[in-house]
Amino acid sequence: MTAPPQGPEPPGEDDLAARFRAGDEAALRQAYDRYGRAVLHLATTTLVNRSDAEDVTQATFVAAWLGRETFDPAKGSLVGWLLGIGRRKVVDRLRAAARETRVVETVRQLPEPVPTGPDPDTVVDRLVVADELARLPDDQRRMLELAFYDDLTHQQIATVTGVPLGTVKSHIRRGMQSLRRRWEVDGAAPGPRPAGLSGAR
């Protein structure tokens, strides 16, 4: 009685690693089938949300595939390399979640705006400032908008954006200098600067 035909044997670790590093898309699928559960298990032991763990697993294999040329079989196995990437992705997700929590808490602690009728001078000032802000580099404009329109402090801006406090201060300082120079040249604000910019602190 003849034995039933068997399917192709799964590739060995060394062969799979070599083909993965060489860019063989079939090796990517085989690596995911073989090691995906290990990466998912790593993520689920740290992350509470199953969906986050699945996202981290997918992000791990995407990063590994895009950076496959950095994999050195002489320094370790393919699964060990993948788990190392997975750990970094878990840390990234935890940091992102912490930032989101801080933003939510900061927003909750902000005082409710007092409804008042618009003052014509204030409206004009804001229009002038908005026009000048639109000419600034994106980073400077974003920081000044949070300071001017949302009246956030430097520390609050750093918390909301995740940008280091020193960088926030630097962007605001350079942005204010640019606005002052434009006001002096254009005569856009011959009087004192709009009171709202006192929020840049």
CSV table of N, CA and C in Angstrom, one decimal, residues 5 27 41 83 85 92 110-111 114 118-119 123 130 135 146 165 178 189 200:
chain,number,residue,atom,x,y,z
A,5,PRO,N,0.5,11.0,-1.2
A,5,PRO,CA,1.5,12.0,-1.5
A,5,PRO,C,1.5,13.1,-0.4
A,27,ALA,N,8.4,34.4,0.8
A,27,ALA,CA,9.0,34.2,2.1
A,27,ALA,C,8.3,35.1,3.1
A,41,HIS,N,1.4,37.2,20.2
A,41,HIS,CA,1.5,36.9,21.7
A,41,HIS,C,2.3,37.9,22.5
A,83,LEU,N,10.8,39.6,16.7
A,83,LEU,CA,10.3,39.9,18.0
A,83,LEU,C,11.0,41.2,18.6
A,85,ILE,N,11.7,43.8,16.7
A,85,ILE,CA,10.9,44.9,16.1
A,85,ILE,C,9.6,45.0,16.8
A,92,ASP,N,6.2,51.9,21.1
A,92,ASP,CA,5.7,53.0,20.4
A,92,ASP,C,4.2,53.2,20.6
A,110,LEU,N,-9.2,72.3,30.7
A,110,LEU,CA,-9.3,73.6,30.2
A,110,LEU,C,-10.6,74.2,30.6
A,111,PRO,N,-10.6,75.5,31.0
A,111,PRO,CA,-11.9,76.1,31.4
A,111,PRO,C,-12.8,76.3,30.2
A,114,VAL,N,-16.1,81.6,28.1
A,114,VAL,CA,-17.2,82.4,28.5
A,114,VAL,C,-17.9,83.1,27.2
A,118,PRO,N,-18.9,89.3,20.0
A,118,PRO,CA,-17.7,89.7,19.4
A,118,PRO,C,-17.4,91.2,19.4
A,119,ASP,N,-16.2,91.6,19.8
A,119,ASP,CA,-15.8,93.0,19.8
A,119,ASP,C,-15.2,93.3,18.4
A,123,VAL,N,-12.1,91.3,16.5
A,123,VAL,CA,-12.3,90.6,15.2
A,123,VAL,C,-11.3,91.0,14.2
A,130,ALA,N,-4.3,86.3,11.7
A,130,ALA,CA,-4.5,85.0,11.0
A,130,ALA,C,-3.9,85.2,9.6
A,135,ARG,N,1.5,83.0,6.7
A,135,ARG,CA,2.7,83.2,6.0
A,135,ARG,C,3.9,82.5,6.7
A,146,LEU,N,-2.0,77.7,18.6
A,146,LEU,CA,-2.4,77.2,19.9
A,146,LEU,C,-2.3,78.2,21.0
A,165,LEU,N,9.2,70.8,25.2
A,165,LEU,CA,8.9,72.2,25.7
A,165,LEU,C,9.9,73.2,25.1
A,178,SER,N,9.1,86.9,13.6
A,178,SER,CA,8.7,87.1,12.2
A,178,SER,C,7.5,88.0,12.1
A,189,ALA,N,0.0,96.5,12.1
A,189,ALA,CA,-0.5,96.7,13.4
A,189,ALA,C,0.3,97.9,14.0
A,200,ALA,N,1.1,83.5,24.2
A,200,ALA,CA,2.3,82.8,23.8
A,200,ALA,C,3.3,83.0,25.0
